[in-house]
PDB file of C-alpha atoms in Angstrom:
ATOM      1  CA  MET E  72     -14.842   2.966  11.094  1.00  0.00           C
ATOM      2  CA  TYR E  73     -16.089   2.981   7.522  1.00  0.00           C
ATOM      3  CA  VAL E  74     -13.772   1.851   4.713  1.00  0.00           C
ATOM      4  CA  LEU E  75     -14.264   2.398   0.993  1.00  0.00           C
ATOM      5  CA  ASN E  76     -12.143   0.890  -1.802  1.00  0.00           C
ATOM      6  CA  ARG E  77     -12.458   1.992  -5.413  1.00  0.00           C
ATOM      7  CA  SER E  78     -10.483   1.248  -8.584  1.00  0.00           C
ATOM      8  CA  VAL E  79     -10.992   1.974 -12.296  1.00  0.00           C
ATOM      9  CA  THR E  80      -9.054   1.220 -15.449  1.00  0.00           C
ATOM     10  CA  GLY E  81      -7.430   4.276 -16.997  1.00  0.00           C
ATOM     11  CA  TYR E  82      -9.389   5.790 -19.877  1.00  0.00           C
ATOM     12  CA  ARG E  83      -6.479   5.425 -22.294  1.00  0.00           C
ATOM     13  CA  LYS E  84      -6.179   1.715 -21.438  1.00  0.00           C
ATOM     14  CA  ARG E  85      -9.915   1.168 -21.816  1.00  0.00           C
ATOM     15  CA  LEU E  86      -9.760   2.490 -25.374  1.00  0.00           C
ATOM     16  CA  LYS E  87      -7.081  -0.097 -26.107  1.00  0.00           C
ATOM     17  CA  GLY E  88      -8.921  -2.911 -24.338  1.00  0.00           C
ATOM     18  CA  LYS E  89      -6.342  -3.190 -21.547  1.00  0.00           C
ATOM     19  CA  ALA E  90      -6.951  -3.890 -17.866  1.00  0.00           C
ATOM     20  CA  CYS E  91      -6.229  -1.915 -14.692  1.00  0.00           C
ATOM     21  CA  GLU E  92      -2.782  -2.524 -13.184  1.00  0.00           C
ATOM     22  CA  ASP E  93      -3.593  -1.111  -9.732  1.00  0.00           C
ATOM     23  CA  ALA E  94      -4.582  -3.144  -6.690  1.00  0.00           C
ATOM     24  CA  VAL E  95      -6.367  -1.983  -3.556  1.00  0.00           C
ATOM     25  CA  ALA E  96      -7.406  -3.897  -0.442  1.00  0.00           C
ATOM     26  CA  SER E  97      -8.356  -3.394   3.211  1.00  0.00           C
ATOM     27  CA  CYS E  98      -9.126  -5.474   6.285  1.00  0.00           C
ATOM     28  CA  GLU E  99     -11.127  -4.303   9.301  1.00  0.00           C
ATOM     29  CA  TYR E 100     -10.515  -5.790  12.720  1.00  0.00           C
ATOM     30  CA  ASN E 101     -11.963  -5.063  16.167  1.00  0.00           C
ATOM     31  CA  ASP E 102      -9.657  -2.169  17.021  1.00  0.00           C
ATOM     32  CA  HIS E 103      -7.691  -1.434  13.853  1.00  0.00           C
ATOM     33  CA  THR E 104      -8.011  -1.208  10.097  1.00  0.00           C
ATOM     34  CA  ILE E 105      -5.267  -1.977   7.572  1.00  0.00           C
ATOM     35  CA  MET E 106      -5.366  -0.543   4.050  1.00  0.00           C
ATOM     36  CA  ALA E 107      -3.018  -0.962   1.099  1.00  0.00           C
ATOM     37  CA  CYS E 108      -2.811   0.362  -2.442  1.00  0.00           C
ATOM     38  CA  ALA E 109      -0.334  -0.573  -5.170  1.00  0.00           C
ATOM     39  CA  ASP E 110       0.298   0.827  -8.633  1.00  0.00           C
ATOM     40  CA  GLY E 111       1.672  -1.694 -11.125  1.00  0.00           C
ATOM     41  CA  HIS E 112       4.132  -0.213 -13.590  1.00  0.00           C
ATOM     42  CA  GLY E 113       2.664   0.753 -16.928  1.00  0.00           C
ATOM     43  CA  ASP E 114       5.965  -0.119 -18.636  1.00  0.00           C
ATOM     44  CA  ARG E 115       5.158  -2.649 -21.377  1.00  0.00           C
ATOM     45  CA  ARG E 116       8.145  -4.712 -20.224  1.00  0.00           C
ATOM     46  CA  CYS E 117       6.451  -5.263 -16.845  1.00  0.00           C
ATOM     47  CA  LEU E 118       4.127  -7.911 -18.252  1.00  0.00           C
ATOM     48  CA  TYR E 119       2.642  -8.988 -14.917  1.00  0.00           C
ATOM     49  CA  ALA E 120       2.491  -5.648 -13.103  1.00  0.00           C
ATOM     50  CA  ALA E 121      -1.177  -6.108 -12.191  1.00  0.00           C
ATOM     51  CA  ARG E 122      -0.365  -9.406 -10.485  1.00  0.00           C
ATOM     52  CA  GLY E 123       2.645  -7.800  -8.796  1.00  0.00           C
ATOM     53  CA  ALA E 124       0.391  -5.085  -7.357  1.00  0.00           C
ATOM     54  CA  GLU E 125      -2.100  -7.667  -6.132  1.00  0.00           C
ATOM     55  CA  LEU E 126       0.635  -9.655  -4.387  1.00  0.00           C
ATOM     56  CA  ALA E 127       2.016  -6.447  -2.850  1.00  0.00           C
ATOM     57  CA  VAL E 128      -1.213  -5.362  -1.117  1.00  0.00           C
ATOM     58  CA  LYS E 129      -1.867  -8.881   0.176  1.00  0.00           C
ATOM     59  CA  THR E 130       1.682  -9.109   1.524  1.00  0.00           C
ATOM     60  CA  ALA E 131       1.511  -5.715   3.254  1.00  0.00           C
ATOM     61  CA  ILE E 132      -1.816  -6.383   4.982  1.00  0.00           C
ATOM     62  CA  ARG E 133      -0.769  -9.836   6.143  1.00  0.00           C
ATOM     63  CA  LEU E 134       2.571  -8.651   7.555  1.00  0.00           C
ATOM     64  CA  LEU E 135       1.203  -5.542   9.272  1.00  0.00           C
ATOM     65  CA  HIS E 136      -1.500  -7.608  10.951  1.00  0.00           C
ATOM     66  CA  LYS E 137       1.073 -10.201  11.985  1.00  0.00           C
ATOM     67  CA  TYR E 138       2.698  -7.643  14.285  1.00  0.00           C
ATOM     68  CA  TYR E 139      -0.620  -7.195  16.078  1.00  0.00           C
ATOM     69  CA  PHE E 140      -0.480 -10.733  17.469  1.00  0.00           C
ATOM     70  CA  LYS E 141       3.010 -10.184  18.875  1.00  0.00           C
ATOM     71  CA  GLU E 142       1.903  -7.391  21.211  1.00  0.00           C
ATOM     72  CA  ALA E 143      -0.483  -6.909  24.124  1.00  0.00           C
ATOM     73  CA  GLY E 144      -2.783  -3.997  23.372  1.00  0.00           C
ATOM     74  CA  ILE E 145      -3.165  -1.451  20.628  1.00  0.00           C
ATOM     75  CA  GLU E 146      -0.604   1.020  22.018  1.00  0.00           C
ATOM     76  CA  ALA E 147       2.076  -1.682  22.204  1.00  0.00           C
ATOM     77  CA  TYR E 148       1.167  -2.602  18.624  1.00  0.00           C
ATOM     78  CA  GLY E 149       1.794   0.963  17.506  1.00  0.00           C
ATOM     79  CA  LYS E 150       5.128   1.131  19.319  1.00  0.00           C
ATOM     80  CA  ALA E 151       6.218  -2.125  17.679  1.00  0.00           C
ATOM     81  CA  LEU E 152       5.303  -0.841  14.211  1.00  0.00           C
ATOM     82  CA  ASN E 153       7.251   2.346  14.796  1.00  0.00           C
ATOM     83  CA  ASP E 154      10.304   0.618  16.279  1.00  0.00           C
ATOM     84  CA  GLU E 155      10.386  -2.148  13.681  1.00  0.00           C
ATOM     85  CA  ARG E 156       9.758  -0.091  10.533  1.00  0.00           C
ATOM     86  CA  GLU E 157      13.016  -1.209   8.894  1.00  0.00           C
ATOM     87  CA  GLN E 158      12.282  -4.853   9.669  1.00  0.00           C
ATOM     88  CA  ILE E 159       8.749  -4.448   8.281  1.00  0.00           C
ATOM     89  CA  ALA E 160      10.214  -3.101   5.032  1.00  0.00           C
ATOM     90  CA  LYS E 161      12.613  -6.063   4.878  1.00  0.00           C
ATOM     91  CA  ASP E 162       9.756  -8.490   5.506  1.00  0.00           C
ATOM     92  CA  ILE E 163       7.651  -6.916   2.755  1.00  0.00           C
ATOM     93  CA  VAL E 164      10.502  -7.113   0.242  1.00  0.00           C
ATOM     94  CA  CYS E 165      11.360 -10.726   1.085  1.00  0.00           C
ATOM     95  CA  GLU E 166       7.773 -12.003   1.163  1.00  0.00           C
ATOM     96  CA  TRP E 167       6.728 -10.154  -2.002  1.00  0.00           C
ATOM     97  CA  THR E 168       9.829 -11.379  -3.836  1.00  0.00           C
ATOM     98  CA  GLY E 169       9.133 -14.957  -2.763  1.00  0.00           C
ATOM     99  CA  ALA E 170       5.481 -14.626  -3.802  1.00  0.00           C
ATOM    100  CA  VAL E 171       6.529 -13.329  -7.233  1.00  0.00           C
ATOM    101  CA  LEU E 172       8.977 -16.174  -7.780  1.00  0.00           C
ATOM    102  CA  GLU E 173       6.341 -18.690  -6.740  1.00  0.00           C
ATOM    103  CA  ASP E 174       3.730 -17.117  -8.998  1.00  0.00           C
ATOM    104  CA  TYR E 175       6.044 -17.155 -12.007  1.00  0.00           C
ATOM    105  CA  HIS E 176       7.038 -20.749 -11.268  1.00  0.00           C
ATOM    106  CA  ASN E 177       3.389 -21.853 -11.128  1.00  0.00           C
ATOM    107  CA  THR E 178       2.332 -20.005 -14.277  1.00  0.00           C
ATOM    108  CA  HIS E 179       5.372 -20.737 -16.475  1.00  0.00           C
ATOM    109  CA  PRO E 180       6.099 -24.460 -16.299  1.00  0.00           C
ATOM    110  CA  GLU E 181       7.624 -24.204 -19.778  1.00  0.00           C
ATOM    111  CA  ASP E 182      10.528 -22.144 -18.386  1.00  0.00           C
ATOM    112  CA  VAL E 183      12.636 -25.210 -17.610  1.00  0.00           C
ATOM    113  CA  GLU E 184      15.780 -23.216 -16.808  1.00  0.00           C
ATOM    114  CA  PHE E 185      13.976 -21.191 -14.134  1.00  0.00           C
ATOM    115  CA  SER E 186      12.229 -24.266 -12.742  1.00  0.00           C
ATOM    116  CA  ALA E 187      15.616 -25.878 -12.169  1.00  0.00           C
ATOM    117  CA  ARG E 188      16.720 -22.858 -10.099  1.00  0.00           C
ATOM    118  CA  PHE E 189      13.411 -22.050  -8.434  1.00  0.00           C
ATOM    119  CA  ASN E 190      14.055 -23.676  -5.049  1.00  0.00           C
ATOM    120  CA  THR E 191      17.489 -22.060  -4.763  1.00  0.00           C
ATOM    121  CA  LEU E 192      16.201 -18.584  -5.634  1.00  0.00           C
ATOM    122  CA  TYR E 193      13.054 -18.942  -3.525  1.00  0.00           C
ATOM    123  CA  ASN E 194      15.078 -19.951  -0.469  1.00  0.00           C
ATOM    124  CA  TYR E 195      17.438 -17.022  -1.052  1.00  0.00           C
ATOM    125  CA  SER E 196      14.466 -14.616  -1.155  1.00  0.00           C
ATOM    126  CA  LYS E 197      13.796 -15.483   2.499  1.00  0.00           C
ATOM    127  CA  ARG E 198      17.254 -14.410   3.592  1.00  0.00           C
ATOM    128  CA  ILE E 199      17.991 -11.446   1.321  1.00  0.00           C
ATOM    129  CA  TYR E 200      18.913  -9.202   4.258  1.00  0.00           C
ATOM    130  CA  SER E 201      20.373 -11.836   6.570  1.00  0.00           C
ATOM    131  CA  VAL E 202      23.862 -11.168   7.920  1.00  0.00           C
ATOM    132  CA  ARG E 203      26.349 -13.971   8.362  1.00  0.00           C
ATOM    133  CA  GLU E 204      27.859 -14.028  11.827  1.00  0.00           C
ATOM    134  CA  GLY E 205      31.437 -14.893  12.637  1.00  0.00           C
ATOM    135  CA  GLU E 206      34.694 -14.319  10.819  1.00  0.00           C
ATOM    136  CA  ILE E 207      35.187 -15.280   7.191  1.00  0.00           C
ATOM    137  CA  THR E 208      38.231 -15.244   4.966  1.00  0.00           C
ATOM    138  CA  ALA E 209      38.675 -12.853   2.064  1.00  0.00           C
ATOM    139  CA  ASP E 210      38.215 -15.698  -0.432  1.00  0.00           C
ATOM    140  CA  GLU E 211      35.031 -16.796   1.308  1.00  0.00           C
ATOM    141  CA  PHE E 212      33.720 -13.252   1.246  1.00  0.00           C
ATOM    142  CA  GLN E 213      34.362 -12.979  -2.488  1.00  0.00           C
ATOM    143  CA  ARG E 214      32.581 -16.277  -3.147  1.00  0.00           C
ATOM    144  CA  LEU E 215      29.564 -15.190  -1.082  1.00  0.00           C
ATOM    145  CA  ALA E 216      29.431 -11.801  -2.827  1.00  0.00           C
ATOM    146  CA  ALA E 217      29.627 -13.413  -6.282  1.00  0.00           C
ATOM    147  CA  ARG E 218      26.867 -15.883  -5.408  1.00  0.00           C
ATOM    148  CA  ARG E 219      24.679 -13.114  -4.000  1.00  0.00           C
ATOM    149  CA  ASP E 220      25.114 -11.011  -7.142  1.00  0.00           C
ATOM    150  CA  ARG E 221      24.251 -13.996  -9.326  1.00  0.00           C
ATOM    151  CA  TYR E 222      21.129 -14.827  -7.323  1.00  0.00           C
ATOM    152  CA  GLU E 223      19.934 -11.248  -7.233  1.00  0.00           C
ATOM    153  CA  LYS E 224      20.403 -10.740 -10.962  1.00  0.00           C
ATOM    154  CA  ASP E 225      18.374 -13.879 -11.634  1.00  0.00           C
ATOM    155  CA  ILE E 226      15.655 -12.743  -9.225  1.00  0.00           C
ATOM    156  CA  TYR E 227      15.544  -9.244 -10.707  1.00  0.00           C
ATOM    157  CA  LYS E 228      14.754 -10.676 -14.154  1.00  0.00           C
ATOM    158  CA  LYS E 229      11.476 -11.974 -12.678  1.00  0.00           C
ATOM    159  CA  THR E 230      10.567  -9.244 -10.166  1.00  0.00           C
ATOM    160  CA  PHE E 231      10.927  -6.612 -12.905  1.00  0.00           C
ATOM    161  CA  LEU E 232       8.102  -8.325 -14.783  1.00  0.00           C
ATOM    162  CA  TYR E 233       5.875  -7.746 -11.702  1.00  0.00           C
ATOM    163  CA  GLY E 234       7.021  -4.168 -10.976  1.00  0.00           C
ATOM    164  CA  THR E 235       4.811  -2.142  -8.626  1.00  0.00           C
ATOM    165  CA  THR E 236       4.775   0.570  -6.001  1.00  0.00           C
ATOM    166  CA  LEU E 237       3.138   0.055  -2.598  1.00  0.00           C
ATOM    167  CA  ASN E 238       1.620   2.168   0.166  1.00  0.00           C
ATOM    168  CA  ALA E 239      -0.043   0.784   3.287  1.00  0.00           C
ATOM    169  CA  MET E 240      -1.538   2.166   6.482  1.00  0.00           C
ATOM    170  CA  VAL E 241      -2.708   0.966   9.905  1.00  0.00           C
ATOM    171  CA  VAL E 242      -5.502   3.112  11.347  1.00  0.00           C
ATOM    172  CA  THR E 243      -6.615   3.011  15.006  1.00  0.00           C
ATOM    173  CA  ASP E 244      -8.135   5.455  17.488  1.00  0.00           C
ATOM    174  CA  LYS E 245      -4.707   5.682  19.159  1.00  0.00           C
ATOM    175  CA  PHE E 246      -2.352   6.093  16.197  1.00  0.00           C
ATOM    176  CA  VAL E 247      -1.899   5.962  12.435  1.00  0.00           C
ATOM    177  CA  PHE E 248       1.074   4.176  10.917  1.00  0.00           C
ATOM    178  CA  ALA E 249       1.998   4.498   7.238  1.00  0.00           C
ATOM    179  CA  ILE E 250       4.701   2.803   5.198  1.00  0.00           C
ATOM    180  CA  GLY E 251       5.386   2.821   1.487  1.00  0.00           C
ATOM    181  CA  ILE E 252       7.736   2.817  -1.472  1.00  0.00           C
ATOM    182  CA  GLY E 253       7.232   4.777  -4.665  1.00  0.00           C
ATOM    183  CA  ASP E 254       4.663   7.393  -5.590  1.00  0.00           C
ATOM    184  CA  GLY E 255       1.000   7.637  -4.693  1.00  0.00           C
ATOM    185  CA  ASP E 256      -0.513   9.732  -1.913  1.00  0.00           C
ATOM    186  CA  VAL E 257      -1.037   8.877   1.747  1.00  0.00           C
ATOM    187  CA  VAL E 258      -3.039  11.725   3.258  1.00  0.00           C
ATOM    188  CA  ALA E 259      -5.094  12.613   6.322  1.00  0.00           C
ATOM    189  CA  VAL E 260      -7.749  15.293   6.778  1.00  0.00           C
ATOM    190  CA  ASN E 261      -6.739  16.730  10.122  1.00  0.00           C
ATOM    191  CA  GLY E 262      -9.122  19.493  11.149  1.00  0.00           C
ATOM    192  CA  LYS E 263      -9.064  22.030   8.319  1.00  0.00           C
ATOM    193  CA  ARG E 264      -5.786  20.753   6.892  1.00  0.00           C
ATOM    194  CA  VAL E 265      -4.939  17.980   4.462  1.00  0.00           C
ATOM    195  CA  GLU E 266      -1.585  16.523   5.433  1.00  0.00           C
ATOM    196  CA  TRP E 267       0.639  14.087   3.566  1.00  0.00           C
ATOM    197  CA  LEU E 268       1.662  11.328   5.970  1.00  0.00           C
ATOM    198  CA  LEU E 269       4.384  10.198   3.562  1.00  0.00           C
ATOM    199  CA  PRO E 270       6.331  12.659   1.362  1.00  0.00           C
ATOM    200  CA  ARG E 271       4.499  13.405  -1.868  1.00  0.00           C
ATOM    201  CA  SER E 272       6.132  12.908  -5.220  1.00  0.00           C
ATOM    202  CA  GLY E 273       6.149  15.536  -7.937  1.00  0.00           C
ATOM    203  CA  GLN E 274       3.013  15.851 -10.039  1.00  0.00           C
ATOM    204  CA  PHE E 275       3.285  14.000 -13.380  1.00  0.00           C
ATOM    205  CA  ASP E 276       6.619  12.483 -12.281  1.00  0.00           C
ATOM    206  CA  SER E 277       7.396   9.646 -14.692  1.00  0.00           C
ATOM    207  CA  SER E 278      10.011   7.888 -12.546  1.00  0.00           C
ATOM    208  CA  THR E 279       9.590   6.340  -9.117  1.00  0.00           C
ATOM    209  CA  ASN E 280      11.124   3.856  -6.731  1.00  0.00           C
ATOM    210  CA  SER E 281       9.403   0.498  -6.521  1.00  0.00           C
ATOM    211  CA  LEU E 282       9.592  -3.124  -5.432  1.00  0.00           C
ATOM    212  CA  CYS E 283      11.634  -4.133  -8.497  1.00  0.00           C
ATOM    213  CA  GLN E 284      15.090  -2.676  -8.041  1.00  0.00           C
ATOM    214  CA  ASN E 285      18.371  -3.305  -6.237  1.00  0.00           C
ATOM    215  CA  PHE E 286      17.577  -4.834  -2.829  1.00  0.00           C
ATOM    216  CA  SER E 287      19.810  -2.471  -0.838  1.00  0.00           C
ATOM    217  CA  TYR E 288      18.502   0.621  -2.595  1.00  0.00           C
ATOM    218  CA  MET E 289      14.948  -0.650  -2.266  1.00  0.00           C
ATOM    219  CA  LEU E 290      15.247  -0.756   1.520  1.00  0.00           C
ATOM    220  CA  GLU E 291      16.556   2.819   1.575  1.00  0.00           C
ATOM    221  CA  SER E 292      13.601   3.897  -0.571  1.00  0.00           C
ATOM    222  CA  PHE E 293      10.950   2.825   1.938  1.00  0.00           C
ATOM    223  CA  MET E 294       9.401   5.655   3.960  1.00  0.00           C
ATOM    224  CA  ALA E 295       7.403   5.210   7.169  1.00  0.00           C
ATOM    225  CA  ARG E 296       5.661   7.403   9.715  1.00  0.00           C
ATOM    226  CA  TYR E 297       3.965   6.852  13.063  1.00  0.00           C
ATOM    227  CA  VAL E 298       1.530   9.565  14.225  1.00  0.00           C
ATOM    228  CA  PRO E 299      -0.184   9.326  17.627  1.00  0.00           C
ATOM    229  CA  VAL E 300      -3.803  10.469  17.697  1.00  0.00           C
ATOM    230  CA  THR E 301      -3.989  13.369  20.140  1.00  0.00           C
ATOM    231  CA  SER E 302      -6.118  16.416  20.798  1.00  0.00           C
ATOM    232  CA  GLY E 303      -3.039  18.597  21.133  1.00  0.00           C
ATOM    233  CA  ARG E 304      -4.050  19.967  24.538  1.00  0.00           C
ATOM    234  CA  LYS E 305      -0.516  19.713  25.827  1.00  0.00           C
ATOM    235  CA  LEU E 306       1.958  22.270  24.565  1.00  0.00           C
ATOM    236  CA  THR E 307       4.305  19.495  23.485  1.00  0.00           C
ATOM    237  CA  ASP E 308       1.619  17.588  21.543  1.00  0.00           C
ATOM    238  CA  SER E 309       0.727  18.165  17.936  1.00  0.00           C
ATOM    239  CA  ARG E 310      -2.985  17.992  17.169  1.00  0.00           C
ATOM    240  CA  PHE E 311      -3.828  14.929  15.107  1.00  0.00           C
ATOM    241  CA  LYS E 312      -7.418  13.701  15.158  1.00  0.00           C
ATOM    242  CA  PRO E 313      -8.111  12.844  11.517  1.00  0.00           C
ATOM    243  CA  ASP E 314     -11.657  12.759  10.172  1.00  0.00           C
ATOM    244  CA  LEU E 315     -10.490  10.772   7.148  1.00  0.00           C
ATOM    245  CA  VAL E 316      -7.342   9.047   5.886  1.00  0.00           C
ATOM    246  CA  MET E 317      -6.756   7.971   2.304  1.00  0.00           C
ATOM    247  CA  ILE E 318      -4.248   6.150   0.123  1.00  0.00           C
ATOM    248  CA  SER E 319      -4.493   6.777  -3.614  1.00  0.00           C
ATOM    249  CA  THR E 320      -2.408   5.952  -6.666  1.00  0.00           C
ATOM    250  CA  ASP E 321      -0.736   8.861  -8.439  1.00  0.00           C
ATOM    251  CA  GLY E 322      -3.381   8.795 -11.162  1.00  0.00           C
ATOM    252  CA  LEU E 323      -5.808  10.559  -8.821  1.00  0.00           C
ATOM    253  CA  ARG E 324      -3.669  13.569  -7.848  1.00  0.00           C
ATOM    254  CA  ASN E 325      -2.377  13.848 -11.424  1.00  0.00           C
ATOM    255  CA  SER E 326      -5.972  14.285 -12.627  1.00  0.00           C
ATOM    256  CA  PHE E 327      -6.250  17.617 -10.795  1.00  0.00           C
ATOM    257  CA  LEU E 328      -4.927  20.971 -11.896  1.00  0.00           C
ATOM    258  CA  SER E 329      -2.775  21.292  -8.784  1.00  0.00           C
ATOM    259  CA  ASP E 330      -1.941  19.713  -5.447  1.00  0.00           C
ATOM    260  CA  GLU E 331      -4.086  22.399  -3.814  1.00  0.00           C
ATOM    261  CA  GLU E 332      -7.152  21.421  -5.843  1.00  0.00           C
ATOM    262  CA  PHE E 333      -6.529  17.763  -4.958  1.00  0.00           C
ATOM    263  CA  ALA E 334      -6.280  18.648  -1.252  1.00  0.00           C
ATOM    264  CA  ASP E 335      -9.492  20.701  -1.414  1.00  0.00           C
ATOM    265  CA  MET E 336     -11.356  17.751  -2.910  1.00  0.00           C
ATOM    266  CA  ILE E 337     -10.126  15.339  -0.221  1.00  0.00           C
ATOM    267  CA  SER E 338     -11.189  17.879   2.397  1.00  0.00           C
ATOM    268  CA  ASP E 339     -14.637  18.143   0.775  1.00  0.00           C
ATOM    269  CA  ILE E 340     -15.020  14.355   0.868  1.00  0.00           C
ATOM    270  CA  ALA E 341     -14.189  14.302   4.573  1.00  0.00           C
ATOM    271  CA  ALA E 342     -16.685  17.111   5.179  1.00  0.00           C
ATOM    272  CA  ALA E 343     -19.389  15.167   3.338  1.00  0.00           C
ATOM    273  CA  PHE E 344     -18.965  12.162   5.628  1.00  0.00           C
ATOM    274  CA  LYS E 345     -18.807  14.392   8.711  1.00  0.00           C
ATOM    275  CA  SER E 346     -22.014  16.236   7.772  1.00  0.00           C
ATOM    276  CA  GLY E 347     -23.931  12.983   7.199  1.00  0.00           C
ATOM    277  CA  ILE E 348     -24.075  12.920   3.402  1.00  0.00           C
ATOM    278  CA  GLY E 349     -21.227  10.471   2.883  1.00  0.00           C
ATOM    279  CA  MET E 350     -23.502   7.996   1.123  1.00  0.00           C
ATOM    280  CA  THR E 351     -23.848  10.480  -1.736  1.00  0.00           C
ATOM    281  CA  PHE E 352     -20.099  10.314  -2.301  1.00  0.00           C
ATOM    282  CA  VAL E 353     -20.067   6.519  -1.925  1.00  0.00           C
ATOM    283  CA  ARG E 354     -22.668   6.165  -4.695  1.00  0.00           C
ATOM    284  CA  GLN E 355     -20.865   8.592  -6.999  1.00  0.00           C
ATOM    285  CA  SER E 356     -17.273   7.631  -6.187  1.00  0.00           C
ATOM    286  CA  ARG E 357     -16.702   5.124  -8.998  1.00  0.00           C
ATOM    287  CA  GLN E 358     -18.139   7.473 -11.624  1.00  0.00           C
ATOM    288  CA  TRP E 359     -16.076  10.291 -10.092  1.00  0.00           C
ATOM    289  CA  ILE E 360     -12.723   8.587 -10.599  1.00  0.00           C
ATOM    290  CA  ASP E 361     -13.875   7.267 -13.968  1.00  0.00           C
ATOM    291  CA  GLU E 362     -14.378  10.854 -15.132  1.00  0.00           C
ATOM    292  CA  ARG E 363     -11.161  12.017 -13.453  1.00  0.00           C
ATOM    293  CA  SER E 364      -9.270   9.475 -15.553  1.00  0.00           C
ATOM    294  CA  GLU E 365     -11.103  10.370 -18.763  1.00  0.00           C
ATOM    295  CA  TYR E 366     -10.549  14.119 -18.504  1.00  0.00           C
ATOM    296  CA  GLY E 367      -7.151  14.094 -16.758  1.00  0.00           C
ATOM    297  CA  PRO E 368      -3.888  14.668 -18.655  1.00  0.00           C
ATOM    298  CA  THR E 369      -2.441  11.181 -18.064  1.00  0.00           C
ATOM    299  CA  GLN E 370      -5.731   9.189 -18.338  1.00  0.00           C
ATOM    300  CA  ASP E 371      -4.143   6.715 -15.939  1.00  0.00           C
ATOM    301  CA  ASP E 372      -5.614   3.988 -13.723  1.00  0.00           C
ATOM    302  CA  ILE E 373      -7.034   5.465 -10.521  1.00  0.00           C
ATOM    303  CA  SER E 374      -7.465   3.634  -7.238  1.00  0.00           C
ATOM    304  CA  PHE E 375      -7.996   4.660  -3.638  1.00  0.00           C
ATOM    305  CA  THR E 376      -8.871   3.297  -0.231  1.00  0.00           C
ATOM    306  CA  LEU E 377     -10.203   5.593   2.478  1.00  0.00           C
ATOM    307  CA  CYS E 378     -11.158   5.210   6.100  1.00  0.00           C
ATOM    308  CA  THR E 379     -13.344   7.559   8.135  1.00  0.00           C
ATOM    309  CA  LYS E 380     -14.883   7.479  11.586  1.00  0.00           C
ATOM    310  CA  TYR E 381     -18.179   8.791  10.168  1.00  0.00           C
ATOM    311  CA  LEU E 382     -20.573   6.193   8.780  1.00  0.00           C
ATOM    312  CA  PRO E 383     -22.601   6.996   5.662  1.00  0.00           C
ATOM    313  CA  VAL E 384     -26.219   7.900   6.425  1.00  0.00           C
ATOM    314  CA  ALA E 385     -27.694   4.617   5.241  1.00  0.00           C
ATOM    315  CA  LYS E 386     -25.384   2.668   7.521  1.00  0.00           C
ATOM    316  CA  ARG E 387     -26.167   4.991  10.414  1.00  0.00           C
ATOM    317  CA  GLN E 388     -29.878   4.383   9.930  1.00  0.00           C
ATOM    318  CA  ASN E 389     -29.425   0.623   9.746  1.00  0.00           C
ATOM    319  CA  ALA E 390     -27.290   0.679  12.882  1.00  0.00           C
ATOM    320  CA  ALA E 391     -29.949   2.702  14.698  1.00  0.00           C
ATOM    321  CA  LYS E 392     -32.694   0.310  13.598  1.00  0.00           C
ATOM    322  CA  SER E 393     -30.756  -2.692  14.848  1.00  0.00           C
ATOM    323  CA  LYS E 394     -30.582  -1.132  18.323  1.00  0.00           C
ATOM    324  CA  MET E 395     -34.286  -0.336  18.510  1.00  0.00           C
ATOM    325  CA  PRO E 396     -36.293  -2.615  20.847  1.00  0.00           C
ATOM    326  CA  LYS E 397     -38.554  -5.072  19.067  1.00  0.00           C
ATOM    327  CA  LYS E 398     -42.301  -4.738  19.505  1.00  0.00           C
ATOM    328  CA  ARG E 399     -43.851  -7.214  21.806  1.00  0.00           C
ATOM    329  CA  THR E 400     -46.555  -9.438  20.400  1.00  0.00           C
ATOM    330  CA  THR E 401     -49.371 -10.856  22.435  1.00  0.00           C
TER     331      THR E 401
END
């Protein structure tokens, strides 16, 4: 597998001397690759959105890989991801929330009021979705509900500052698993088709779900999909053997005239890798998204991470050289 991550600051932000609020990351293992991309909110009230995005991609990759160690074999790993998608979403929310609270605590020692409540709120972030077992009285229920509302309001004041979307994907030769909340595009080039693995949002949509909202609604907003890799030879099988998969922030698709033009470009990129000229795209990719941001209508940050089974030419040549027998010397 070959993985490429790219990110640029939106042209409009560059003119104002601001920084990119996206985050992108990937990790390659022996038999699977995990990719994640997050888009920090551009809302001026979300002061630490860039940090929120960074914490989101790190959290997603760590948690998705954690499930790998619980299972025996790649197929069992895929089944666990599919069966536990709701629990994965809960884990992401709880761990990201805890990471945000910890980050704010470490960077704002002057906030004495928050520091006094940090341990209480941090401990609550670990059990946001826990269910109390056993019978409780009506008065007890009211007290628990009031405490929960108080904790969650206090937490929201901090998580809003770090607001971000998140999309992540596990790629193997047996399956692809995608999970995400908010906008952005998670696509696969499958034969001659470009397919959205998670539902696409409307172009130029200014509102989106994210990791900084009501905890119950947030869980409902997560979307996930498991797709087995298959040749489709059986009548009951769909054909899914992707040449390329990609996660991108909404700034990329919004820079095109239409979804169809965006899909054509992703297909062309996959074709370039497949035909052996992928290194040309790799060299030009940063300039490409730089120009997309400059000439696009939103001039937004643009980030993407892609994975393909076709190595760029230079890497192919190096791999071939490493396998060549060394000359004997006498």
